[in-house]
Coordinates of C-alpha atoms in Angstrom, one line a residue:
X114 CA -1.7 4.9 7.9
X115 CA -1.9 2.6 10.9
X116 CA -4.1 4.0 13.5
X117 CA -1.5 1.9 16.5
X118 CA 1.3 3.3 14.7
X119 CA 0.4 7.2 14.8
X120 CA -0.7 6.5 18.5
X121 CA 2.8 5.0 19.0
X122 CA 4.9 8.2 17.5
X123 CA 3.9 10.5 20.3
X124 CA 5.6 8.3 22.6
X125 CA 8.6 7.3 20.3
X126 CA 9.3 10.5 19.6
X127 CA 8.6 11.8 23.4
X128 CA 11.2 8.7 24.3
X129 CA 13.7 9.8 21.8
X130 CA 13.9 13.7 23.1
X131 CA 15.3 11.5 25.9
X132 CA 17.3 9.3 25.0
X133 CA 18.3 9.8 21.4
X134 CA 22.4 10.8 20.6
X135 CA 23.3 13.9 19.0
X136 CA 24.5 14.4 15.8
X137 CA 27.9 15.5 18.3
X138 CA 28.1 11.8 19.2
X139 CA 31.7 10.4 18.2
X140 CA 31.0 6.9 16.3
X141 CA 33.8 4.5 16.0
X142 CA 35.1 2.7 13.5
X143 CA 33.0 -0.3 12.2
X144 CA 36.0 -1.4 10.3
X145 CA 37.4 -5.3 11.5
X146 CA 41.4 -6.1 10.9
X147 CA 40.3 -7.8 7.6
X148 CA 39.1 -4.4 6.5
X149 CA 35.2 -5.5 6.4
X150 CA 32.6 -3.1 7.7
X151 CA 30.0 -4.8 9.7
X152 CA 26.7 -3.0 9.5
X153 CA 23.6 -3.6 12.5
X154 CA 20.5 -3.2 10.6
X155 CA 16.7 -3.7 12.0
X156 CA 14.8 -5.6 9.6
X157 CA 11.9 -7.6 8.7
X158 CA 11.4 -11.2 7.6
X159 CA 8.6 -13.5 7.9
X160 CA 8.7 -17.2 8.5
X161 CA 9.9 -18.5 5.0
X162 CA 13.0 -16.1 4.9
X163 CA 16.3 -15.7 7.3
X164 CA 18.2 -12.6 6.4
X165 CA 21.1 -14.1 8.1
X166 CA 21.4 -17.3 5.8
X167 CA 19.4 -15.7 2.6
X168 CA 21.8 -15.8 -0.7
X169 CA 21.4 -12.3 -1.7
X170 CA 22.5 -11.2 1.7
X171 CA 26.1 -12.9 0.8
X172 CA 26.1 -11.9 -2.2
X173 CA 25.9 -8.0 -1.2
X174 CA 28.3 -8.9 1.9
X175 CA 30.9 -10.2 -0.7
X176 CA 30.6 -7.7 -3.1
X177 CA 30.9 -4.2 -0.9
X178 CA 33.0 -6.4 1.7
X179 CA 30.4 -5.9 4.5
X180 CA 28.8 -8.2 7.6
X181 CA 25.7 -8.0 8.6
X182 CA 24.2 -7.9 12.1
X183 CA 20.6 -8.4 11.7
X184 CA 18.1 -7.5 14.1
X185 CA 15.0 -8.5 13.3
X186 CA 10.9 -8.3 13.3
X187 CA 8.1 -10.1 11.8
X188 CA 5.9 -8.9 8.6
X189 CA 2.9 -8.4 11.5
X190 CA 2.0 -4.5 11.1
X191 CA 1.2 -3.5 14.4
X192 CA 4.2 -5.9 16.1
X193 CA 7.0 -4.4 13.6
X194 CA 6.0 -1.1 14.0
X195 CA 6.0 -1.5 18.2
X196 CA 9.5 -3.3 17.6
X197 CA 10.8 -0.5 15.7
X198 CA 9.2 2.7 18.1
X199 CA 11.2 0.5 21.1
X200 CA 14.3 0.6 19.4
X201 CA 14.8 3.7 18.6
X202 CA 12.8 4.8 22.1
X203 CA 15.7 2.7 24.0
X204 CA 18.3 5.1 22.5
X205 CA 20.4 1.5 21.6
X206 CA 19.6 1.6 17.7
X207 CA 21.0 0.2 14.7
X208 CA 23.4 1.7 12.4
X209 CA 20.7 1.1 9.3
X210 CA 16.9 0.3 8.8
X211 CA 15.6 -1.4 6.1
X212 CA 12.0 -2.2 5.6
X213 CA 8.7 -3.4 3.9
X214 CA 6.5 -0.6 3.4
X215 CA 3.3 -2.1 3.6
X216 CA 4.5 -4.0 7.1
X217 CA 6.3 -0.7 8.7
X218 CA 8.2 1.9 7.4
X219 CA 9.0 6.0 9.3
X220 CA 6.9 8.2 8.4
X221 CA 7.0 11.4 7.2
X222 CA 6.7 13.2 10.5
X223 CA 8.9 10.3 12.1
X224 CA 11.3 11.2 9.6
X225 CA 11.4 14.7 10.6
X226 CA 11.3 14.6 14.1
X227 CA 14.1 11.9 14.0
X228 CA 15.9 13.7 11.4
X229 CA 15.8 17.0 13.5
X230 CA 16.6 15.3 16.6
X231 CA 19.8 14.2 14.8
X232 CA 18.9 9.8 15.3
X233 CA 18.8 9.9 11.1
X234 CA 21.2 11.4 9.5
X235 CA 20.8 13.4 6.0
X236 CA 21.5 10.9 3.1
X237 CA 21.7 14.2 0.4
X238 CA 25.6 14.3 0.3
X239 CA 26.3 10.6 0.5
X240 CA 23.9 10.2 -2.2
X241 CA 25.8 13.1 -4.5
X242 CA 28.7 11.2 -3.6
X243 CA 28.3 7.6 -3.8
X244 CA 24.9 7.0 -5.3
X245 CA 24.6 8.0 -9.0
X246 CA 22.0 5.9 -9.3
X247 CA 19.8 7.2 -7.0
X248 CA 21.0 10.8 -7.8
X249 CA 19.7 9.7 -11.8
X250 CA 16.0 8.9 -10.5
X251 CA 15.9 11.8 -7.8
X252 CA 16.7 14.1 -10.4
X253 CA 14.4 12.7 -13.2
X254 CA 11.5 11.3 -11.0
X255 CA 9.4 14.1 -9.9
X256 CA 7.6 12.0 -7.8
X257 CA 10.0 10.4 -5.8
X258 CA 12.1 13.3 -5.2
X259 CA 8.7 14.8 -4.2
X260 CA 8.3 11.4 -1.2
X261 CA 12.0 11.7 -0.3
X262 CA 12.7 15.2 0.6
X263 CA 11.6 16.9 3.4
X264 CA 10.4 20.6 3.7
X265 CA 14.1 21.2 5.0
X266 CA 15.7 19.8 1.7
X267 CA 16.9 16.8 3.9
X268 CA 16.7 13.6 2.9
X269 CA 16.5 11.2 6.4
X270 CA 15.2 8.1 4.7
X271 CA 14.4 6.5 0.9
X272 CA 10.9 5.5 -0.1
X273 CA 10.8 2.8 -2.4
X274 CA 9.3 3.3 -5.4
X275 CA 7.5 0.4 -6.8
X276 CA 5.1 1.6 -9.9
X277 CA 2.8 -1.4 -9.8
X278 CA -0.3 -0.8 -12.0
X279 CA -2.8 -3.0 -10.9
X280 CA -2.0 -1.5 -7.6
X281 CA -2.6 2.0 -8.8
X282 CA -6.6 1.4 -9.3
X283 CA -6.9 -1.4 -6.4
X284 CA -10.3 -0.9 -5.5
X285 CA -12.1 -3.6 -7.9
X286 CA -15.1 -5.4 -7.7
X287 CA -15.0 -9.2 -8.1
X288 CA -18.4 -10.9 -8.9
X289 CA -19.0 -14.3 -9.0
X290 CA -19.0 -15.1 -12.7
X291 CA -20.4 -18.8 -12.5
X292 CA -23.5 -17.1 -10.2
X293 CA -23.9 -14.7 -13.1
X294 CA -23.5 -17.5 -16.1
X295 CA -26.0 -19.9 -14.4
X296 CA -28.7 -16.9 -13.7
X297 CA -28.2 -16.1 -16.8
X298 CA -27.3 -12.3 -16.2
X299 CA -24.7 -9.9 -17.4
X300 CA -22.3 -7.8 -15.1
X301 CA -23.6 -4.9 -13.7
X302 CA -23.0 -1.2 -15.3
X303 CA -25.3 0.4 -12.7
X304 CA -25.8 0.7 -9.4
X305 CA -29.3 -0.5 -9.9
X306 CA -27.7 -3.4 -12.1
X307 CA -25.7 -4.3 -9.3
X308 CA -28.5 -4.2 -7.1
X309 CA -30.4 -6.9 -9.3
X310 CA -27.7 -9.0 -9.6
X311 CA -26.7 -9.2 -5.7
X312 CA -30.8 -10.1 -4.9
X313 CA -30.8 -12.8 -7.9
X314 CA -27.3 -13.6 -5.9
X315 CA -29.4 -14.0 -2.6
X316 CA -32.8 -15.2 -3.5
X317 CA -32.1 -17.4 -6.9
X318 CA -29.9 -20.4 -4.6
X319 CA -27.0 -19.9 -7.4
X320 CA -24.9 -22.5 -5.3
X321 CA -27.8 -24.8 -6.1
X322 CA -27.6 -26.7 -2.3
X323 CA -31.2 -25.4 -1.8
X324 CA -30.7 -23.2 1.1
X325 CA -30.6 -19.2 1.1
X326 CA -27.2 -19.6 2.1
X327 CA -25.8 -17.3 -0.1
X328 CA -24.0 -14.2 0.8
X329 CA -24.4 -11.6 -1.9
X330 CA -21.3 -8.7 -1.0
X331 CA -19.1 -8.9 1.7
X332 CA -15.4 -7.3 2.5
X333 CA -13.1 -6.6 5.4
X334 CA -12.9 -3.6 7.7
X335 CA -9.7 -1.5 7.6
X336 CA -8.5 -1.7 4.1
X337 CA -6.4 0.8 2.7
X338 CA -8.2 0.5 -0.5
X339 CA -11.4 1.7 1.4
X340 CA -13.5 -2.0 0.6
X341 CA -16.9 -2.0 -0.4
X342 CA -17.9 1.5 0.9
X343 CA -15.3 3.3 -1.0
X344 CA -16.2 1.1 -4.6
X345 CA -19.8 2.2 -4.2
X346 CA -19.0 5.7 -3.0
X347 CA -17.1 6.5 -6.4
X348 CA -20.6 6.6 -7.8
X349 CA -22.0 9.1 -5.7
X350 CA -18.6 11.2 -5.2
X351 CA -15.2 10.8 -5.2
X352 CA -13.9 8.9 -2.2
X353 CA -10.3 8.2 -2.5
X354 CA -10.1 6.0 0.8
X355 CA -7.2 7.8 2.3
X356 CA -7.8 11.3 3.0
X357 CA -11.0 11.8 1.6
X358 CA -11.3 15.2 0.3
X359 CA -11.5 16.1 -2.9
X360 CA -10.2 19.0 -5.2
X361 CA -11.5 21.0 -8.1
X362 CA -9.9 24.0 -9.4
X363 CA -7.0 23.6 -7.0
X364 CA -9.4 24.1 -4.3
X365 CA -9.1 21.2 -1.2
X366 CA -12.6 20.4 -0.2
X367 CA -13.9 17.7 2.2
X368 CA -16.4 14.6 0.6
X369 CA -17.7 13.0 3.5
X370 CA -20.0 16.4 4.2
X371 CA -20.9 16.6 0.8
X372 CA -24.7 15.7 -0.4
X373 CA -23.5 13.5 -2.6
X374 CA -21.8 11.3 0.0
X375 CA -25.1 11.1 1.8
X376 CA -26.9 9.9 -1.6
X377 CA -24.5 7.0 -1.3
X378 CA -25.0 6.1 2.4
X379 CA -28.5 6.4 1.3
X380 CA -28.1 3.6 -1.3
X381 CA -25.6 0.9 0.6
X382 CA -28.4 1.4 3.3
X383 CA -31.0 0.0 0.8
X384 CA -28.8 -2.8 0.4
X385 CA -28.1 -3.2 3.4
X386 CA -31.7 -3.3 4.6
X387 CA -32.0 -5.8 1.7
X388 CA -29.9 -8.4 3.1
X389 CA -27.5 -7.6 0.2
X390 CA -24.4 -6.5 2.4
X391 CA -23.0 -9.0 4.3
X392 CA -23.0 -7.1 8.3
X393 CA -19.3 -8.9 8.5
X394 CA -17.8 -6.5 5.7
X395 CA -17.8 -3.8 8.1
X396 CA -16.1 -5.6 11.4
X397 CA -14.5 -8.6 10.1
X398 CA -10.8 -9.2 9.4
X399 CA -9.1 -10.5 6.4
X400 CA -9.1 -14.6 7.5
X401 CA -12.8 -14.2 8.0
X402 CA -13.6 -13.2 4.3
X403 CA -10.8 -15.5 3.6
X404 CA -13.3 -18.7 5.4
X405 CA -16.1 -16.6 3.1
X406 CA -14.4 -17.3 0.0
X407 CA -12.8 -20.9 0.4
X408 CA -16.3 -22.5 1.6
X409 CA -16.8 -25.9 0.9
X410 CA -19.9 -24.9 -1.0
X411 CA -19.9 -21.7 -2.5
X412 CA -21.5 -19.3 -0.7
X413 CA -19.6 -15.2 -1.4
X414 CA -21.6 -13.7 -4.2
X415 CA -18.6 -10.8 -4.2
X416 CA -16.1 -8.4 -2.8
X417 CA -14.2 -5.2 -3.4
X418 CA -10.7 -6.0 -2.8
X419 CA -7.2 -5.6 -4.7
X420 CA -7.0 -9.3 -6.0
X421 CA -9.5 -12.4 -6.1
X422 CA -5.9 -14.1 -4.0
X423 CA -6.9 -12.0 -0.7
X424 CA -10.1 -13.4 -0.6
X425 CA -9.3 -17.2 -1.9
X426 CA -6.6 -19.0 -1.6
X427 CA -7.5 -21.9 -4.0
X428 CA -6.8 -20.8 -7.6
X429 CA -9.3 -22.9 -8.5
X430 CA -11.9 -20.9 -6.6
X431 CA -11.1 -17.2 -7.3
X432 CA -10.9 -18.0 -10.8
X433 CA -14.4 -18.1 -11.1
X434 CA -14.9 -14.5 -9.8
X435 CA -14.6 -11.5 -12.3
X436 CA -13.6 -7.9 -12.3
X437 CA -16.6 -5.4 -12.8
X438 CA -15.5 -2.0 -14.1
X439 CA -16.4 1.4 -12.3
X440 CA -20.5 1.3 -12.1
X441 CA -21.9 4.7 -13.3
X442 CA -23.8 6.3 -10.7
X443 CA -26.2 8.8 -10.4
X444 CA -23.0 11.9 -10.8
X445 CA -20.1 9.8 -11.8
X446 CA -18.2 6.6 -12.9
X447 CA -15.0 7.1 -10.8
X448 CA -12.6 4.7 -9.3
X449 CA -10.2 5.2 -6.7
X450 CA -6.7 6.2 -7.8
X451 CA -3.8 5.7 -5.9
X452 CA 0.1 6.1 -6.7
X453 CA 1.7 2.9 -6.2
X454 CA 4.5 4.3 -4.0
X455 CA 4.1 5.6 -0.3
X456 CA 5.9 8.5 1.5
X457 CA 8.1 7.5 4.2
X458 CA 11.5 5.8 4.9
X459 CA 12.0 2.2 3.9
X460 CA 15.9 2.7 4.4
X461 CA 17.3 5.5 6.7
X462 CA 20.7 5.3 8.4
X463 CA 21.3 6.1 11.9
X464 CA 23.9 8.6 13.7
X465 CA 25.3 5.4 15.2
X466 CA 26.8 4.6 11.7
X467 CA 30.1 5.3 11.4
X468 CA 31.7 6.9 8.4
X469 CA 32.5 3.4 6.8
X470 CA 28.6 1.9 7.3
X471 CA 27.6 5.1 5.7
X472 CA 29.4 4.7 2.6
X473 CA 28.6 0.6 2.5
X474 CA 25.2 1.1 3.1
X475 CA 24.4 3.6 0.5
X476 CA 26.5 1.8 -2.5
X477 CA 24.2 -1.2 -1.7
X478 CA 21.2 0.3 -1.7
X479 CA 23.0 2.4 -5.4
X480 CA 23.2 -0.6 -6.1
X481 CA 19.6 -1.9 -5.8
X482 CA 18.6 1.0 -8.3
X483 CA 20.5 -1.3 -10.9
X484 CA 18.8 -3.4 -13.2
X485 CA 21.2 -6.2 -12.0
X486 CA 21.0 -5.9 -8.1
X487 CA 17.0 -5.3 -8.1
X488 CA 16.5 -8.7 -10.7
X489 CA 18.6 -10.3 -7.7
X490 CA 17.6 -8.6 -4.9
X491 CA 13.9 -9.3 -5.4
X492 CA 14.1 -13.2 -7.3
X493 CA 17.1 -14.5 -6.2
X494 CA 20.0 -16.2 -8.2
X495 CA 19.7 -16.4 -11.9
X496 CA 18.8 -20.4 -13.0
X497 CA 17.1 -20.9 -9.7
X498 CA 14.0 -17.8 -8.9
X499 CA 14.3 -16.7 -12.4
X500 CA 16.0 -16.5 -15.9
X501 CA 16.4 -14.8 -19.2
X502 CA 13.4 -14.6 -21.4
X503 CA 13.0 -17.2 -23.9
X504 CA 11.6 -17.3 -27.3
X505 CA 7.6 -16.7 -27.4
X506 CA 7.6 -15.3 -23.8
X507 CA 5.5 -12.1 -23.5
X508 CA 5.6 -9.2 -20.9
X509 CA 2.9 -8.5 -18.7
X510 CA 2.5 -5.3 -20.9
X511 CA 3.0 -7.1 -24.7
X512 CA 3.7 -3.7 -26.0
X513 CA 7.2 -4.1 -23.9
X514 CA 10.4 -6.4 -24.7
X515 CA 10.7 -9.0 -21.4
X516 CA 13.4 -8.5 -19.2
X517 CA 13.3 -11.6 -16.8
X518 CA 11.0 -14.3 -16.1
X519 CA 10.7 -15.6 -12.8
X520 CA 10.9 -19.3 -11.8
X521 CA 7.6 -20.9 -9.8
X522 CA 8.7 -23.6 -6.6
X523 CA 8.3 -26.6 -7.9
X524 CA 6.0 -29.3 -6.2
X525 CA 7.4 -30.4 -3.7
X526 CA 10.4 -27.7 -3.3
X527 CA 10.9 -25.8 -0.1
X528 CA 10.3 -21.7 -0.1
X529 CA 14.2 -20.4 -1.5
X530 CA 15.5 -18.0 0.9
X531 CA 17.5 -16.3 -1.7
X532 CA 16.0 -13.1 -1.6
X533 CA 15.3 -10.1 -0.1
X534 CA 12.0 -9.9 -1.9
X535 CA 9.8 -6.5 -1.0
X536 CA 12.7 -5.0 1.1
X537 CA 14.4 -4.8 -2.1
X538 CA 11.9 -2.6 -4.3
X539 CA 13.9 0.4 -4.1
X540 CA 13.2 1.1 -8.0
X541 CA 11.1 -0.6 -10.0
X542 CA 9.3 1.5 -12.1
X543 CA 6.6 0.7 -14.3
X544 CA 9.1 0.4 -17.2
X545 CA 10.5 -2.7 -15.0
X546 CA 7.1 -4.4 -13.7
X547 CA 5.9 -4.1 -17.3
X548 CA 8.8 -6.4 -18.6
X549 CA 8.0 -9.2 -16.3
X550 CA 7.4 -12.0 -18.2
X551 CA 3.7 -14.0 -17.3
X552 CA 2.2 -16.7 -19.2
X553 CA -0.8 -15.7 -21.4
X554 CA -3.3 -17.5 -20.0
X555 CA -4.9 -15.5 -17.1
X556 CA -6.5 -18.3 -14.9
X557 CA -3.0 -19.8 -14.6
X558 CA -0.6 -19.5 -11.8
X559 CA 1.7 -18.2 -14.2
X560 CA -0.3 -15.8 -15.4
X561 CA -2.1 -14.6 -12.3
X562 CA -0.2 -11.0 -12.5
X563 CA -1.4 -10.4 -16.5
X564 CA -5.0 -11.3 -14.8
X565 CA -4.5 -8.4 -12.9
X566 CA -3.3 -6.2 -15.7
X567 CA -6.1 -7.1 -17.9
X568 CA -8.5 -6.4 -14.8
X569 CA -6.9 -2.8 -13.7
X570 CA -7.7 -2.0 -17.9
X571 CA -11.3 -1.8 -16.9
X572 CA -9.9 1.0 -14.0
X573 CA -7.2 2.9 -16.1
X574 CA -8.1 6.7 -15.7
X575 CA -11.4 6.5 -14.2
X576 CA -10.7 9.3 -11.8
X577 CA -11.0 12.6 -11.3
X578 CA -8.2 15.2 -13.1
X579 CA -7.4 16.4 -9.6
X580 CA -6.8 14.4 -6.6
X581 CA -5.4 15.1 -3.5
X582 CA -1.4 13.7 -4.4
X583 CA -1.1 12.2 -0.6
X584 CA 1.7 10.8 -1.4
X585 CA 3.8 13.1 -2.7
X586 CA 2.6 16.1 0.3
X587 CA 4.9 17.0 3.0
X588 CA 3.7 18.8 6.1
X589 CA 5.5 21.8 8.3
X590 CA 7.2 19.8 11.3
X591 CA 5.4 22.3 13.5
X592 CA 1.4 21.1 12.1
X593 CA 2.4 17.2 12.5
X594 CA 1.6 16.9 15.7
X595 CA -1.7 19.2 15.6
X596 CA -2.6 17.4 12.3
X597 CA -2.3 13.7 13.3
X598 CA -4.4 13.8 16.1
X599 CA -7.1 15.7 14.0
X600 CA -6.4 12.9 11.2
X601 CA -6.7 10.0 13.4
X602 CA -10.1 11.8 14.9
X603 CA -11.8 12.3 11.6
X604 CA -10.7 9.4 10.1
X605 CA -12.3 7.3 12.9
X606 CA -15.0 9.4 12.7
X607 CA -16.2 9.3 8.9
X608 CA -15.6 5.5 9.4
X609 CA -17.9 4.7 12.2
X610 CA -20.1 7.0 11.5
X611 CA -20.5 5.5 7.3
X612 CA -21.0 1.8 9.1
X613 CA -23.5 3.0 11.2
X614 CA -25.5 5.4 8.5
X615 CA -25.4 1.7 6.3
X616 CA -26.4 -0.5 9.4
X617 CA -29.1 2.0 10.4
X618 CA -28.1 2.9 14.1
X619 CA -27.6 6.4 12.6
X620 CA -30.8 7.9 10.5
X621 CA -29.9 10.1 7.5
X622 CA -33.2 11.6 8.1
X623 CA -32.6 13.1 11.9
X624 CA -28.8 12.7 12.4
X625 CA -27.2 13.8 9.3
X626 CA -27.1 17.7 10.2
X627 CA -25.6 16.8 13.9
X628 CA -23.1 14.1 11.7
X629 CA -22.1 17.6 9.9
X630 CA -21.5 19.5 13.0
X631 CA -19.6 17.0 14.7
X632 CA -16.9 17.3 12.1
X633 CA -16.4 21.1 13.1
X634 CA -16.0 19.7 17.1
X635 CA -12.9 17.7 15.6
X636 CA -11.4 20.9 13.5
X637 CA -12.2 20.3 10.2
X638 CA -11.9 24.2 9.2
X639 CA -8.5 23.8 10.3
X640 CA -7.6 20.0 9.2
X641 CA -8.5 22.1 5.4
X642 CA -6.7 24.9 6.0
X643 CA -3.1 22.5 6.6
X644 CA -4.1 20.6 3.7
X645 CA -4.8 23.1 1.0
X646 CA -1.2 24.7 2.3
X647 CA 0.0 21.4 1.9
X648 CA -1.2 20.8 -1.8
X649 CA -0.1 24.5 -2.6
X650 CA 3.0 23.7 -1.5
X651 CA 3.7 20.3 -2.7
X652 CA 6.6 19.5 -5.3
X653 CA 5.9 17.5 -8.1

């Protein structure tokens, strides 16, 4: 979770106790003489797209007879989440949110509080009502109805659910594959393999320019995915980047305490020491790796990231990078697993909504569930973003029949604003993602997303039986408070503290046992205690 954002729902919510309507409010009619029900929604958009002009915005205003009032923010995390926490601070909201997960969605305890407070209303009965769609996939997707509903059997807002599978194991390592073919070595196994093969990367001059230029492993700070830390972690212990605790036997336990996880400080310290980890992976942002990997002269040995694309723009370049599968450790093999689909609300509706915008808003987002509104709502019109499979096209999974294949800008065409692109991922389930058609070879820009199928093969089920299910846990609306501030503390804590047991301003020798005790100062005995009654008590 955003660190800025938690920090900004104390305040939001403080601001809301003020100011926010009651659920008493009378709302009028949003109705016009023509009979078409204009709808305020807060959105967000980034440069290439305008919600006000985009196609499948007239084509849902057409078809449920609806006008849009868009208020909008950009695809910056921090900036759409302080645009959002004003709004609904200033008491003058819209009728209807919807939004990008990854950018800024509510989260769970916003959903709550707001949901208590009366500013979102329940969506259960409209949904029973004028939903069947979603109704279908709340009632066979244990998952999902696990991320929408609330302790209180509410629902105040609808995560999307987006079953991507490269996404699911997204913390790969990608080694430079010419390096390797001109040193003449194989990809690493080990984590003493990997070793060799980052000092050949930093002492052999693989880039052949004659200086030690080289710059065997680097990453970015603040990844979800947990970087390079949490890739050579998962050899040590499990580290799943997000909570970090682990579970055996249904029992919630904590790794960054563990022995294990100081055997694996131990060893990115020997690399470190080595020269073989780059001091910007821990401090550095994402267009600092990105001047890393699109050097002139080749200089980035490797990375753990999601995708060779977030650390190289040019195709030509990342395609000379590799996926290496989980390295076996000294206790384990593992890779960090993580459900494609986040709690939260990506589309809540407000108690300024009137009776009419209700009903609208739901049947469009009913309708997004559809095989026909989420092929449009995410690629655009049919003959321009995309088009029926044609003979000898394959699916990303070949064991699948295709059910669309998308439509790449041509040369010199402008970005189509005809879509609504990830606000529109309401339901696409593996089954769906699986059918999109890619071109078989891998190193194309066709077939980029079947490169990252064929990579996440090397990751499928390389994790423990029992994780902690983060996104599928709800907490009591009277620990959320108590438990964020505990989260953020802890998970600031493991972090500086892992950078500087790596860098060696922290010894493992002398400070370990006071790094131990400092975790009881920030209430770990009672940061375990809500989270094992949270896993006892989630659904799913």
């Amino acid at each position: 979770m955003n660190k800025k954002f938690i920090l900004l729902l104390g305040m939001t919510v403080l601001f809301l106790l003020l100011s926010a309507c009651s659920n008493d409010e009378q709302v009028e009619s949003s109705t016009d003489e023509e009979g078409i029900v204009k709808i305020r929604v807060f959105s967000q958009q980034n440069s290439t797209m305008d919600l006000e002009t985009n196609w499948f915005s007239h084509l849902v205003e057409e078809k449920f007879n609806v006008d849009f009032e868009w208020q909008t923010t950009t695809w910056d995390n921090t900036a759409a989440a302080e645009a959002r926490s004003i709004a609904m601070a200033s008491g003058d909201y819209p009728d209807m949110f919807l939004l990008i997960p990854w950018v800024d969605q509510f989260s769970q305890a916003e959903l709550i509080n707001y949901g208590q407070q009366g500013a979102l209303i329940p969506l259960n009965d409209l949904i029973k009502e004028h939903a069947p769609n979603i109704q279908e996939v709340l009632d066979n997707h244990e998952y999902y109805a696990a991320m929408a509903t609330a302790p209180d059997g509410n629902i105040y807002g609808l995560p999307q659910l987006n079953e991507c599978f490269h996404c699911t194991w997204n913390n790969k390592l990608w080694l430079n594959q010419t390096w390797l073919d001109k040193l003449g070595l194989e990809a690493p196994t080990t984590h003493e393999e990997l070793e060799k093969v980052l000092e050949a990367f930093k002492n052999e001059d693989p880039n052949g320019n004659g200086k030690k230029d080289e710059i065997p492993l680097s990453g970015v700070a603040g990844l979800d995915d947990g970087g390079i830390i949490t890739y050579l972690m998962n050899g040590f212990i499990y580290d799943d980047a997000t909570t970090r605790l682990i579970v055996e036997n249904g029992k919630v336990d904590f790794a960054p305490t563990q022995p294990e996880w100081r055997q694996g400080l131990e060893y990115m310290n020997r690399l470190y020491e080595k020269g073989l980890i780059d001091p910007g992976a821990f401090s550095q942002n994402q267009d600092a790796l990105y001047q890393l990997g699109g050097a002139e002269e080749m200089i980035l040995g490797g990375t753990a990231i999601v995708h060779p694309a977030m650390f190289a723009t040019d195709l030509e370049i990342h395609n000379q990078y590799s996926p290496v599968a989980p390295l076996q450790g000294p206790n384990s093999a593992w890779a960090r697993y993580d459900y494609p689909s986040k709690p939260g609300g990506t589309f809540a509706l407000t108690n300024k909504a009137s009776e009419e915008v209700q009903i609208a808003a739901i049947k469009i987002i009913d309708y997004m569930f559809t095989e026909e509104g989420k092929i449009q709502a995410e690629n655009g019109e049919e003959g321009v973003g995309w088009k029926r499979p044609e003979d000898g096209d394959v699916a990303i999974n070949e064991d699948v029949e295709p059910i669309l294949k998308q439509i790449p800008l041509g040369e010199d065409e402008e970005e189509r604003n005809d879509s609504w692109g990830p606000l529109s991922q309401y339901y696409h389930p593996v089954e769906f993602r699986d059918g999109l058609v890619q071109d078989m070879d891998i190193y194309s820009a066709e077939g980029y997303e079947r490169r990252l199928q064929e990579a996440t093969y090397l990751y499928e089920d390389s994790h423990p039986d029992e994780v902690f299910p983060h996104w599928a846990v709800w907490y009591e609306p009277e620990v959320v408070d108590e438990l964020s501030m505990m989260k953020t503390n802890i998970e600031d804590y493991i972090d500086q503290s892992a950078v500087q047991f790596i860098t060696g301003e922290k010894s493992l020798e002398t400070d370990w046992d006071e790094y131990v005790e400092g975790f009881e100062r920030l209430g770990l005995e009672r940061y375990l205690e809500i989270m094992q009654e949270a896993f006892d008590n989630a659904r799913f």
